[in-house]
């Protein structure tokens, strides 16, 4: 087993690194999260069932919360932290196959609906719930043909429980259940050993009112589909209506198809995007913004540094002298500690924590270590990285706090450890209570909640204190120029230099750099689609960093030129305001792309997007702050002050 893993790891790693260099999604985009399993002919294949999901309600439910056919004993699989938070509940099922042995019209069970069970099925069909299954760690998908004839099919995760429809000549809408599933298991055969590996798991659902002769018994043969008579289920069969006192017989077929797709590439078909040109367009669009801003920053640096340092005493036009003297005039106030400096230190520290988490997560994802076969792996990795990055949060907050002449480093460490996580935890707890009220499997159980609290109090908080202690013991960051005791009066500003206006303008470009990729991320989260384009996402993340830094430097320069030295908070808010546009876009997405009707589901959506926007504010704000911090120290340390 270990040798097999190592032999797979090395070529996959090489493939992933080469892919990182080309930044294009193709084969070998990920490292498989599990070792392959070989099956001989006749080996038992056990299908597992996962949660029921709906894009209309966003509330997952366990498979057996609806009266489907059950095995004798229901066995829960062990879920990791990320899976539990996603609402995954993986259990065994009555669907069992034998490798490479096709089966036709296998009867799973027979149910007679009462008023309660009929109502439950109708509600789930009304809300467009899908059944999710897993075979050999591959999710069940329904192939959907694209408009282009030659294009490979797209894949829809899970199969709808049923559909709403009408009988011919009737206007009454009825609910029909998919009680017959035709499974297709694709396998790649090893010619030397005759063993095979599963590379695909597809299904076609049917609604069929099964018929039989005589009374029902365990060995009753159906007349609607019969393996002996080679009679299969088709769309021409009468559909199975969901009503009280109706009899429903659940059946399935399974066929096996040999495939040329190798085990290491079996996820490629799932992750194939309809068109990756839109991602390249997004990147080119973002690069144009970066080039424009880079040009402005280069001009500013040339004018401020080159002329001021080398030729400051030369004769210049009055207009140039006035403009360049503007920012130089405030040299004795520019490093004056801001109001609420403690809060700024806390937010900067939290932003560093977020930045570290995002950067490391993205690097692991690009290299393929967070493969889609490891369900919940991405969320688990992000949570653990957030916890361990508390060390850097405490360090950076404490360093800044000491520069502002602060002395109580324990207080700043405490606020850094609790302000952001406590806010998020309160929102999360309220949302979890709402989910619990809906009896959804998405509600985080007490044990997991305790694990989250332990990660926070047991690991993150102590690490923040350790980092804060280390940062406070470092020498104080010295200001490049002295600060006067009496603050300079700020002259009246032009309308376009109004703090609110300039902050709101500053957030547009960082948001513009990411909004196309944001669409795909929101679609993958809320519309239950695959997203694994971390190569593109990493480029967009780098562009976001550069854009936040450059727009903040440009606006900070204009602010200093107009003799306004209150740049500390404004530099943070300038790029941080992009979070406002993110939330506004999420609101637009909700009303235009989603079909959410339940109030609880709407509250969940906006609650989670509020958390995401808050986190984005902290991340982008910190990037802008450090860019402006570096810029001001650079220009004031390079210019000789008389």
Coordinates of C-alpha atoms in Angstrom, one line a residue:
X1 CA 0.0 0.0 0.0
X2 CA 2.8 2.5 1.0
X3 CA 4.8 1.6 -2.1
X4 CA 1.7 2.2 -4.3
X5 CA 1.1 5.6 -2.7
X6 CA 4.7 6.7 -3.3
X7 CA 4.7 5.5 -6.9
X8 CA 1.6 7.5 -7.5
X9 CA 2.7 10.5 -5.6
X10 CA 5.9 11.3 -7.5
X11 CA 4.5 11.4 -11.0
X12 CA 1.4 13.2 -9.8
X13 CA 3.6 15.8 -8.0
X14 CA 5.7 16.4 -11.2
X15 CA 2.5 16.7 -13.2
X16 CA 1.0 19.2 -10.7
X17 CA 4.2 21.3 -10.7
X18 CA 4.3 21.4 -14.5
X19 CA 0.6 22.4 -14.4
X20 CA 1.3 25.2 -11.9
X21 CA 3.8 26.6 -14.4
X22 CA 1.3 26.6 -17.2
X23 CA -1.7 27.5 -15.0
X24 CA -4.1 25.5 -17.0
X25 CA -6.5 22.8 -15.9
X26 CA -5.9 19.5 -17.5
X27 CA -5.1 15.9 -16.5
X28 CA -3.1 15.4 -13.3
X29 CA -4.4 18.6 -11.8
X30 CA -4.5 17.1 -8.3
X31 CA -2.8 14.5 -6.2
X32 CA -5.2 11.6 -5.4
X33 CA -6.2 11.7 -1.8
X34 CA -6.5 8.0 -1.5
X35 CA -4.7 4.9 -2.8
X36 CA -6.4 3.1 -5.6
X37 CA -8.3 0.0 -5.0
X38 CA -8.2 -3.0 -7.4
X39 CA -11.4 -5.1 -7.9
X40 CA -11.5 -8.6 -9.4
X41 CA -14.5 -9.8 -11.3
X42 CA -17.4 -10.6 -8.8
X43 CA -16.0 -8.5 -6.0
X44 CA -18.7 -6.8 -3.9
X45 CA -19.2 -3.0 -4.5
X46 CA -21.0 -1.2 -1.7
X47 CA -22.6 2.1 -2.6
X48 CA -22.8 4.7 0.2
X49 CA -25.4 7.4 0.5
X50 CA -24.6 11.0 1.4
X51 CA -26.8 13.9 2.3
X52 CA -29.8 15.1 0.3
X53 CA -29.1 18.6 -1.1
X54 CA -31.2 21.3 -2.6
X55 CA -30.1 24.6 -4.3
X56 CA -33.6 26.0 -3.4
X57 CA -33.3 25.6 0.4
X58 CA -29.6 25.2 1.0
X59 CA -30.5 22.9 3.9
X60 CA -29.0 19.4 3.7
X61 CA -30.7 16.4 5.2
X62 CA -29.5 12.9 5.9
X63 CA -30.6 10.3 3.3
X64 CA -32.7 8.3 5.7
X65 CA -34.6 11.3 7.0
X66 CA -36.9 10.5 4.0
X67 CA -38.5 7.0 4.0
X68 CA -36.3 5.4 1.3
X69 CA -35.3 1.7 1.3
X70 CA -33.0 0.9 4.2
X71 CA -30.4 -1.8 4.8
X72 CA -30.8 -4.0 7.9
X73 CA -28.3 -2.0 9.9
X74 CA -27.5 1.6 9.1
X75 CA -23.8 2.3 9.7
X76 CA -22.4 5.8 9.8
X77 CA -19.0 6.5 8.2
X78 CA -16.5 8.6 10.0
X79 CA -16.6 12.2 8.7
X80 CA -13.7 14.6 9.1
X81 CA -14.2 18.1 10.5
X82 CA -14.7 19.7 7.1
X83 CA -17.3 17.1 6.1
X84 CA -19.3 17.6 9.3
X85 CA -19.3 21.4 8.7
X86 CA -20.5 20.9 5.1
X87 CA -23.4 18.8 6.4
X88 CA -22.1 15.5 4.9
X89 CA -23.6 12.4 6.5
X90 CA -22.2 9.3 4.8
X91 CA -24.0 6.0 5.5
X92 CA -24.3 2.5 4.0
X93 CA -27.1 1.7 1.5
X94 CA -29.1 -1.2 0.2
X95 CA -27.5 -0.7 -3.3
X96 CA -24.8 -3.4 -3.7
X97 CA -23.2 -4.5 -7.0
X98 CA -20.8 -7.2 -8.1
X99 CA -17.8 -6.0 -10.1
X100 CA -18.3 -6.4 -13.9
X101 CA -21.5 -8.4 -13.4
X102 CA -24.4 -6.4 -14.9
X103 CA -27.8 -6.7 -13.3
X104 CA -31.2 -5.8 -14.6
X105 CA -34.3 -4.7 -12.7
X106 CA -33.0 -5.6 -9.2
X107 CA -35.8 -5.0 -6.7
X108 CA -34.6 -3.0 -3.6
X109 CA -37.9 -2.7 -1.7
X110 CA -41.6 -2.1 -1.8
X111 CA -43.3 0.8 0.1
X112 CA -46.9 1.7 0.6
X113 CA -47.1 5.4 1.3
X114 CA -49.3 6.8 4.1
X115 CA -50.3 10.5 4.4
X116 CA -47.1 11.4 6.3
X117 CA -44.6 9.7 4.0
X118 CA -46.4 10.9 0.8
X119 CA -46.2 14.5 2.2
X120 CA -42.4 14.1 3.0
X121 CA -41.7 12.9 -0.5
X122 CA -43.8 15.7 -2.1
X123 CA -42.0 18.4 0.0
X124 CA -38.6 17.1 -1.1
X125 CA -39.6 16.9 -4.8
X126 CA -41.1 20.4 -4.5
X127 CA -37.8 21.7 -3.1
X128 CA -35.8 19.9 -5.8
X129 CA -33.8 17.7 -3.5
X130 CA -31.1 15.5 -4.9
X131 CA -29.8 12.1 -3.7
X132 CA -26.0 11.9 -3.4
X133 CA -24.3 8.6 -3.5
X134 CA -20.6 7.5 -3.4
X135 CA -18.9 4.5 -5.0
X136 CA -15.1 4.0 -4.4
X137 CA -14.9 7.6 -3.3
X138 CA -16.5 8.9 -6.5
X139 CA -19.7 10.9 -6.3
X140 CA -22.8 9.8 -8.3
X141 CA -23.4 12.1 -11.3
X142 CA -26.0 12.5 -14.0
X143 CA -24.5 13.2 -17.5
X144 CA -26.1 16.2 -19.2
X145 CA -25.5 16.8 -22.9
X146 CA -24.1 20.2 -23.9
X147 CA -25.4 22.2 -26.8
X148 CA -22.3 21.4 -28.8
X149 CA -22.8 17.9 -30.3
X150 CA -19.1 16.9 -30.1
X151 CA -18.4 18.4 -26.6
X152 CA -18.1 15.9 -23.7
X153 CA -21.2 15.9 -21.4
X154 CA -21.4 18.1 -18.3
X155 CA -22.1 16.4 -15.0
X156 CA -24.8 17.2 -12.4
X157 CA -24.0 16.1 -8.9
X158 CA -26.6 13.8 -7.5
X159 CA -30.0 12.6 -8.9
X160 CA -33.3 14.4 -8.3
X161 CA -35.7 12.5 -5.9
X162 CA -38.4 13.2 -8.4
X163 CA -40.0 15.7 -10.7
X164 CA -43.3 17.6 -11.0
X165 CA -45.3 17.1 -14.1
X166 CA -48.8 16.7 -15.7
X167 CA -50.6 13.9 -17.4
X168 CA -51.5 14.4 -21.0
X169 CA -54.7 16.4 -21.3
X170 CA -54.6 17.4 -17.6
X171 CA -53.7 20.8 -16.0
X172 CA -53.2 19.3 -12.5
X173 CA -49.6 19.2 -11.4
X174 CA -48.5 15.9 -9.9
X175 CA -45.4 14.7 -8.1
X176 CA -43.5 11.8 -9.7
X177 CA -40.7 9.9 -7.9
X178 CA -37.6 8.5 -9.5
X179 CA -38.0 4.9 -8.3
X180 CA -35.8 3.2 -10.9
X181 CA -32.1 4.1 -11.3
X182 CA -29.9 2.8 -14.2
X183 CA -26.4 2.9 -12.9
X184 CA -23.3 2.9 -15.1
X185 CA -20.0 1.9 -13.5
X186 CA -17.0 2.8 -15.6
X187 CA -13.8 0.8 -15.0
X188 CA -10.2 0.8 -16.3
X189 CA -8.9 -2.8 -16.7
X190 CA -5.4 -4.0 -16.1
X191 CA -4.7 -6.4 -18.9
X192 CA -1.9 -8.2 -17.0
X193 CA -3.8 -9.0 -13.7
X194 CA -7.4 -8.8 -15.0
X195 CA -8.2 -6.5 -12.1
X196 CA -10.0 -3.2 -12.6
X197 CA -10.3 0.2 -11.0
X198 CA -13.4 2.3 -10.9
X199 CA -13.1 5.5 -12.9
X200 CA -16.8 6.6 -13.2
X201 CA -20.1 6.4 -11.5
X202 CA -23.1 7.7 -13.5
X203 CA -26.9 7.2 -13.3
X204 CA -30.0 7.8 -15.4
X205 CA -33.2 8.2 -13.3
X206 CA -36.7 6.9 -14.3
X207 CA -40.1 7.2 -12.8
X208 CA -42.1 4.0 -13.6
X209 CA -45.2 2.5 -12.1
X210 CA -44.2 -1.1 -11.7
X211 CA -46.7 -3.8 -12.3
X212 CA -46.8 -7.5 -11.5
X213 CA -49.2 -10.4 -11.6
X214 CA -50.9 -11.8 -8.5
X215 CA -50.0 -10.8 -4.9
X216 CA -46.6 -9.3 -3.9
X217 CA -44.0 -11.7 -2.6
X218 CA -40.2 -11.6 -2.2
X219 CA -39.8 -13.5 -5.5
X220 CA -42.5 -11.7 -7.5
X221 CA -41.4 -10.9 -11.1
X222 CA -42.3 -7.5 -12.4
X223 CA -44.0 -7.2 -15.8
X224 CA -42.7 -3.6 -16.4
X225 CA -39.1 -4.7 -16.3
X226 CA -38.0 -8.3 -16.4
X227 CA -34.3 -9.6 -16.7
X228 CA -35.6 -12.9 -18.0
X229 CA -37.6 -11.4 -20.8
X230 CA -34.9 -8.7 -21.4
X231 CA -37.5 -6.0 -20.8
X232 CA -35.9 -2.8 -19.6
X233 CA -37.4 0.4 -18.2
X234 CA -37.7 3.3 -20.6
X235 CA -39.3 6.8 -20.6
X236 CA -42.4 5.3 -22.3
X237 CA -43.4 3.6 -19.1
X238 CA -46.2 5.1 -17.0
X239 CA -44.6 7.3 -14.3
X240 CA -44.9 6.6 -10.5
X241 CA -47.1 9.2 -8.8
X242 CA -46.6 10.1 -5.2
X243 CA -49.9 9.9 -3.3
X244 CA -51.1 8.4 -0.1
X245 CA -51.9 4.7 -0.3
X246 CA -49.8 4.4 -3.5
X247 CA -47.5 1.4 -3.8
X248 CA -43.9 2.3 -4.9
X249 CA -41.4 -0.4 -5.9
X250 CA -37.8 0.8 -6.0
X251 CA -35.5 -1.0 -8.5
X252 CA -32.2 -0.5 -10.2
X253 CA -30.1 -1.7 -13.2
X254 CA -26.3 -1.6 -13.2
X255 CA -24.1 -1.9 -16.2
X256 CA -20.3 -1.9 -16.5
X257 CA -18.4 0.0 -19.2
X258 CA -14.7 -0.4 -19.8
X259 CA -13.0 3.0 -20.1
X260 CA -9.6 4.3 -21.4
X261 CA -9.5 6.8 -18.5
X262 CA -6.9 5.9 -16.0
X263 CA -7.5 6.0 -12.2
X264 CA -5.2 9.0 -11.7
X265 CA -7.3 11.0 -14.2
X266 CA -10.8 9.9 -13.2
X267 CA -11.7 13.2 -11.7
X268 CA -10.8 15.2 -14.8
X269 CA -14.3 14.7 -16.4
X270 CA -16.0 15.9 -13.3
X271 CA -13.8 19.0 -13.0
X272 CA -13.9 20.0 -16.7
X273 CA -15.2 23.5 -17.1
X274 CA -17.6 24.3 -20.0
X275 CA -15.3 27.1 -21.2
X276 CA -12.1 28.3 -19.5
X277 CA -11.8 31.3 -21.9
X278 CA -13.9 33.4 -19.5
X279 CA -11.2 32.8 -16.8
X280 CA -8.5 34.0 -19.1
X281 CA -10.6 37.0 -20.0
X282 CA -10.9 37.7 -16.2
X283 CA -7.2 37.5 -15.8
X284 CA -6.4 39.7 -18.8
X285 CA -9.0 42.2 -17.5
X286 CA -7.4 42.2 -14.1
X287 CA -3.9 42.6 -15.5
X288 CA -5.0 45.7 -17.4
X289 CA -6.1 47.2 -14.1
X290 CA -2.7 46.2 -12.6
X291 CA -0.7 47.7 -15.4
X292 CA -2.7 51.0 -15.2
X293 CA -2.1 51.2 -11.4
X294 CA 1.6 50.2 -11.8
X295 CA 2.1 53.0 -14.3
X296 CA 0.6 55.5 -11.8
X297 CA 2.7 54.1 -8.9
X298 CA 5.8 54.3 -11.1
X299 CA 5.1 57.9 -11.9
X300 CA 4.5 58.8 -8.3
X301 CA 7.7 57.1 -7.2
X302 CA 9.7 58.8 -9.9
X303 CA 8.3 62.3 -9.1
X304 CA 8.5 62.0 -5.3
X305 CA 11.7 60.1 -4.9
X306 CA 13.9 60.9 -7.9
X307 CA 13.2 64.6 -8.0
X308 CA 13.0 65.1 -4.2
X309 CA 16.2 63.2 -3.4
X310 CA 18.3 64.1 -6.4
X311 CA 17.1 67.5 -7.6
X312 CA 15.0 69.0 -4.9
X313 CA 16.9 72.3 -4.7
X314 CA 16.7 72.9 -8.5
X315 CA 14.5 75.5 -9.9
X316 CA 11.0 74.1 -10.6
X317 CA 7.7 75.5 -11.8
X318 CA 5.6 76.9 -9.0
X319 CA 2.9 74.2 -9.6
X320 CA 5.3 71.3 -9.3
X321 CA 6.9 72.8 -6.2
X322 CA 3.5 73.4 -4.6
X323 CA 2.4 69.8 -5.3
X324 CA 5.6 68.2 -4.0
X325 CA 5.9 70.4 -1.0
X326 CA 2.4 69.3 0.0
X327 CA 3.3 65.9 1.2
X328 CA 6.6 67.1 2.5
X329 CA 5.0 69.7 4.7
X330 CA 3.2 67.1 6.9
X331 CA 6.5 65.2 7.7
X332 CA 6.2 66.0 11.4
X333 CA 2.6 64.6 11.6
X334 CA 2.5 61.8 9.2
X335 CA 3.6 59.2 11.8
X336 CA 1.4 60.5 14.6
X337 CA -0.5 57.5 16.1
X338 CA -4.1 57.4 14.9
X339 CA -7.2 57.4 17.0
X340 CA -8.3 54.0 18.1
X341 CA -4.8 52.7 17.4
X342 CA -5.4 49.6 19.5
X343 CA -8.3 48.5 17.2
X344 CA -6.2 49.1 14.1
X345 CA -3.5 46.9 15.6
X346 CA -6.1 44.1 16.2
X347 CA -7.5 44.3 12.7
X348 CA -4.0 44.3 11.1
X349 CA -3.0 41.3 13.1
X350 CA -6.2 39.5 12.1
X351 CA -5.6 40.4 8.5
X352 CA -2.1 38.9 8.7
X353 CA -3.6 35.7 10.1
X354 CA -6.1 35.6 7.2
X355 CA -3.4 36.4 4.6
X356 CA -1.2 33.5 5.9
X357 CA -4.1 31.1 5.8
X358 CA -5.2 32.0 2.3
X359 CA -1.7 32.0 0.9
X360 CA -0.7 28.6 2.3
X361 CA -4.1 27.1 1.4
X362 CA -3.9 28.4 -2.2
X363 CA -0.4 27.0 -2.6
X364 CA -1.4 23.5 -1.3
X365 CA -4.5 23.6 -3.6
X366 CA -2.5 24.6 -6.7
X367 CA 0.0 21.8 -6.1
X368 CA -3.0 19.5 -5.8
X369 CA -2.7 18.4 -2.2
X370 CA -6.4 19.3 -1.5
X371 CA -7.9 17.0 -4.0
X372 CA -11.7 16.7 -4.5
X373 CA -11.5 13.1 -3.5
X374 CA -10.8 14.2 0.0
X375 CA -14.2 15.6 0.9
X376 CA -14.0 18.4 3.4
X377 CA -10.2 18.6 3.1
X378 CA -10.2 22.2 1.9
X379 CA -12.3 23.4 4.8
X380 CA -10.4 21.4 7.4
X381 CA -7.1 22.7 6.0
X382 CA -8.3 26.3 6.2
X383 CA -9.5 25.9 9.8
X384 CA -6.3 24.4 11.0
X385 CA -4.2 27.0 9.1
X386 CA -6.3 29.8 10.6
X387 CA -5.6 28.4 14.1
X388 CA -1.8 28.1 13.6
X389 CA -1.5 31.5 11.9
X390 CA -2.6 33.0 15.2
X391 CA 1.1 33.1 16.0
X392 CA 1.7 35.7 13.2
X393 CA -1.5 37.6 14.1
X394 CA -0.2 38.2 17.7
X395 CA 3.3 39.1 16.4
X396 CA 2.2 41.7 13.8
X397 CA -0.4 43.2 16.1
X398 CA 2.1 43.5 19.0
X399 CA 4.8 45.0 16.8
X400 CA 2.5 47.7 15.5
X401 CA 1.1 48.3 19.0
X402 CA 4.6 48.9 20.4
X403 CA 5.4 51.4 17.6
X404 CA 2.3 53.3 18.8
X405 CA 3.9 53.5 22.2
X406 CA 1.6 50.9 23.7
X407 CA 2.7 49.1 26.9
X408 CA 0.0 46.5 27.6
X409 CA 0.8 43.8 25.1
X410 CA -1.4 41.2 26.9
X411 CA -4.5 43.3 26.3
X412 CA -3.8 43.7 22.6
X413 CA -3.1 39.9 22.4
X414 CA -6.5 39.2 24.0
X415 CA -8.4 41.5 21.7
X416 CA -6.6 40.0 18.6
X417 CA -7.5 36.5 19.8
X418 CA -11.1 37.2 20.4
X419 CA -12.5 40.2 18.3
X420 CA -12.8 38.6 14.9
X421 CA -13.4 35.0 15.9
X422 CA -16.0 35.9 18.5
X423 CA -17.9 38.0 16.0
X424 CA -17.9 35.2 13.5
X425 CA -18.7 32.6 16.2
X426 CA -21.8 34.5 17.3
X427 CA -23.2 34.8 13.7
X428 CA -22.3 31.1 13.1
X429 CA -24.0 30.0 16.3
X430 CA -27.2 31.9 15.4
X431 CA -27.2 30.4 11.9
X432 CA -26.6 26.9 13.3
X433 CA -29.5 27.3 15.7
X434 CA -31.7 28.2 12.7
X435 CA -30.5 25.1 10.8
X436 CA -31.1 23.0 14.0
X437 CA -34.6 24.3 14.1
X438 CA -35.1 22.9 10.5
X439 CA -33.8 19.5 11.7
X440 CA -31.2 19.6 8.9
X441 CA -28.0 17.5 8.9
X442 CA -26.2 20.8 8.2
X443 CA -26.5 21.7 11.9
X444 CA -23.1 21.3 13.6
X445 CA -23.4 18.7 16.4
X446 CA -22.3 19.5 19.9
X447 CA -19.2 17.4 19.7
X448 CA -18.0 19.3 16.6
X449 CA -18.9 22.6 18.2
X450 CA -16.8 21.6 21.2
X451 CA -13.9 20.7 18.8
X452 CA -14.1 24.2 17.2
X453 CA -14.1 25.9 20.6
X454 CA -11.1 23.8 21.6
X455 CA -9.2 24.8 18.5
X456 CA -9.9 28.4 19.3
X457 CA -9.3 28.5 23.0
X458 CA -6.8 25.6 23.3
X459 CA -4.6 26.4 20.3
X460 CA -5.3 29.7 18.6
X461 CA -5.5 31.9 21.7
X462 CA -2.2 30.6 23.3
X463 CA -0.4 31.0 19.9
X464 CA -1.7 34.6 19.6
X465 CA -0.2 35.3 23.1
X466 CA 3.1 33.6 22.1
X467 CA 3.3 35.6 18.9
X468 CA 2.4 38.8 20.8
X469 CA 5.0 38.3 23.4
X470 CA 7.7 37.6 20.7
X471 CA 6.6 40.8 18.8
X472 CA 6.6 43.0 21.9
X473 CA 10.2 41.8 22.8
X474 CA 11.5 43.0 19.5
X475 CA 13.0 46.5 19.2
X476 CA 10.5 49.3 18.5
X477 CA 10.0 50.2 14.9
X478 CA 11.6 53.7 14.7
X479 CA 9.8 56.4 12.7
X480 CA 12.0 57.9 9.9
X481 CA 11.1 61.5 10.9
X482 CA 10.3 63.1 14.3
X483 CA 6.7 63.8 15.2
X484 CA 5.7 67.3 16.6
X485 CA 3.9 67.4 19.9
X486 CA 1.2 69.8 18.5
X487 CA -0.7 68.4 15.6
X488 CA -0.8 70.4 12.4
X489 CA -4.1 71.8 11.2
X490 CA -5.4 70.0 8.1
X491 CA -6.5 72.4 5.4
X492 CA -9.9 72.2 3.8
X493 CA -10.0 69.4 1.3
X494 CA -11.4 69.2 -2.2
X495 CA -14.7 67.3 -2.6
X496 CA -13.0 64.3 -4.3
X497 CA -10.6 64.0 -1.3
X498 CA -13.5 63.5 1.1
X499 CA -12.7 60.4 3.2
X500 CA -15.9 58.5 2.5
X501 CA -15.7 59.2 -1.3
X502 CA -12.1 58.2 -1.7
X503 CA -12.5 55.1 0.4
X504 CA -15.5 53.9 -1.7
X505 CA -13.6 54.7 -4.9
X506 CA -10.6 52.7 -3.6
X507 CA -12.6 49.5 -3.3
X508 CA -13.9 49.4 -6.9
X509 CA -10.6 48.2 -8.6
X510 CA -9.7 45.4 -6.2
X511 CA -13.3 44.1 -6.5
X512 CA -13.1 44.5 -10.3
X513 CA -10.0 42.3 -10.3
X514 CA -11.8 39.3 -8.8
X515 CA -15.5 39.6 -9.6
X516 CA -15.5 37.2 -12.6
X517 CA -13.8 34.5 -10.5
X518 CA -16.2 35.3 -7.7
X519 CA -19.1 34.3 -9.8
X520 CA -17.7 30.8 -10.3
X521 CA -16.9 30.4 -6.6
X522 CA -20.4 31.5 -5.6
X523 CA -21.8 29.0 -8.2
X524 CA -19.8 26.2 -6.8
X525 CA -20.9 26.9 -3.2
X526 CA -24.6 27.7 -3.7
X527 CA -25.4 25.8 -6.8
X528 CA -23.6 22.6 -5.8
X529 CA -21.2 22.5 -8.8
X530 CA -17.5 21.4 -8.9
X531 CA -14.9 24.1 -8.6
X532 CA -11.2 23.1 -8.9
X533 CA -9.5 25.9 -10.9
X534 CA -7.0 26.8 -8.2
X535 CA -4.4 27.7 -10.9
X536 CA -6.6 30.5 -12.1
X537 CA -7.6 31.4 -8.6
X538 CA -4.0 31.7 -7.5
X539 CA -3.3 34.2 -10.3
X540 CA -6.4 36.2 -9.4
X541 CA -5.2 36.2 -5.7
X542 CA -1.8 37.6 -6.7
X543 CA -3.5 40.2 -8.9
X544 CA -5.8 41.1 -5.9
X545 CA -2.8 41.6 -3.6
X546 CA -1.0 43.9 -6.2
X547 CA -4.3 45.9 -6.9
X548 CA -5.0 46.5 -3.2
X549 CA -1.5 47.6 -2.6
X550 CA -1.2 49.9 -5.6
X551 CA -4.7 51.6 -5.3
X552 CA -3.9 52.3 -1.7
X553 CA -0.5 53.8 -2.4
X554 CA -2.0 56.0 -5.2
X555 CA -4.8 57.4 -3.0
X556 CA -2.5 57.7 0.0
X557 CA -0.1 59.8 -2.1
X558 CA -2.9 62.1 -3.2
X559 CA -4.1 62.4 0.4
X560 CA -0.6 63.4 1.6
X561 CA -0.2 65.9 -1.3
X562 CA -3.3 67.7 0.0
X563 CA -1.6 67.9 3.4
X564 CA -4.0 65.4 5.1
X565 CA -1.8 63.2 7.3
X566 CA -4.6 61.0 8.7
X567 CA -3.7 58.0 6.5
X568 CA -3.6 55.1 9.0
X569 CA -7.2 54.1 9.0
X570 CA -7.9 55.4 5.6
X571 CA -5.3 53.1 4.0
X572 CA -7.0 50.2 5.7
X573 CA -10.5 51.2 4.7
X574 CA -9.5 52.1 1.1
X575 CA -8.8 48.6 -0.1
X576 CA -11.0 47.0 2.6
X577 CA -14.1 48.8 1.1
X578 CA -13.9 46.2 -1.7
X579 CA -15.7 43.9 0.8
X580 CA -18.8 46.2 0.5
X581 CA -18.9 45.6 -3.2
X582 CA -18.5 41.9 -2.6
X583 CA -21.5 41.9 -0.4
X584 CA -23.5 44.0 -2.8
X585 CA -22.6 41.5 -5.6
X586 CA -23.6 38.6 -3.4
X587 CA -27.0 40.3 -3.0
X588 CA -27.3 40.8 -6.7
X589 CA -26.3 37.1 -7.2
X590 CA -29.0 36.0 -4.7
X591 CA -31.8 37.8 -6.6
X592 CA -30.7 36.9 -10.1
X593 CA -29.1 33.4 -10.0
X594 CA -30.6 31.7 -7.0
X595 CA -34.2 30.4 -6.5
X596 CA -34.3 30.5 -2.7
X597 CA -37.8 30.9 -1.4
X598 CA -37.6 29.9 2.3
X599 CA -36.9 32.8 4.7
X600 CA -34.5 30.6 6.8
X601 CA -32.5 29.8 3.6
X602 CA -32.3 33.5 2.7
X603 CA -31.0 34.3 6.3
X604 CA -28.4 31.5 5.9
X605 CA -27.2 32.9 2.6
X606 CA -26.8 36.4 3.8
X607 CA -25.4 35.3 7.1
X608 CA -22.6 33.3 5.5
X609 CA -21.9 36.0 2.9
X610 CA -21.7 38.5 5.7
X611 CA -19.0 36.4 7.3
X612 CA -17.2 36.0 4.0
X613 CA -17.4 39.8 3.3
X614 CA -16.1 40.6 6.8
X615 CA -13.2 38.2 6.3
X616 CA -12.5 39.8 2.9
X617 CA -12.5 43.3 4.5
X618 CA -9.9 42.2 7.0
X619 CA -7.7 40.6 4.3
X620 CA -7.8 43.4 1.7
X621 CA -7.6 46.1 4.4
X622 CA -4.4 44.6 5.8
X623 CA -2.8 44.4 2.4
X624 CA -3.6 48.0 1.7
X625 CA -2.4 49.1 5.1
X626 CA 1.0 47.5 4.8
X627 CA 1.5 48.8 1.3
X628 CA 0.8 52.4 2.5
X629 CA 2.9 51.8 5.6
X630 CA 5.9 50.7 3.4
X631 CA 5.3 53.6 1.0
X632 CA 5.2 56.4 3.6
X633 CA 8.3 55.1 5.4
X634 CA 10.1 54.8 2.1
X635 CA 9.4 58.4 0.9
X636 CA 9.9 60.1 4.3
X637 CA 13.1 58.2 5.1
X638 CA 14.6 59.0 1.6
X639 CA 13.9 62.7 1.6
X640 CA 16.2 65.0 3.6
X641 CA 14.1 67.1 6.0
X642 CA 15.4 70.5 6.8

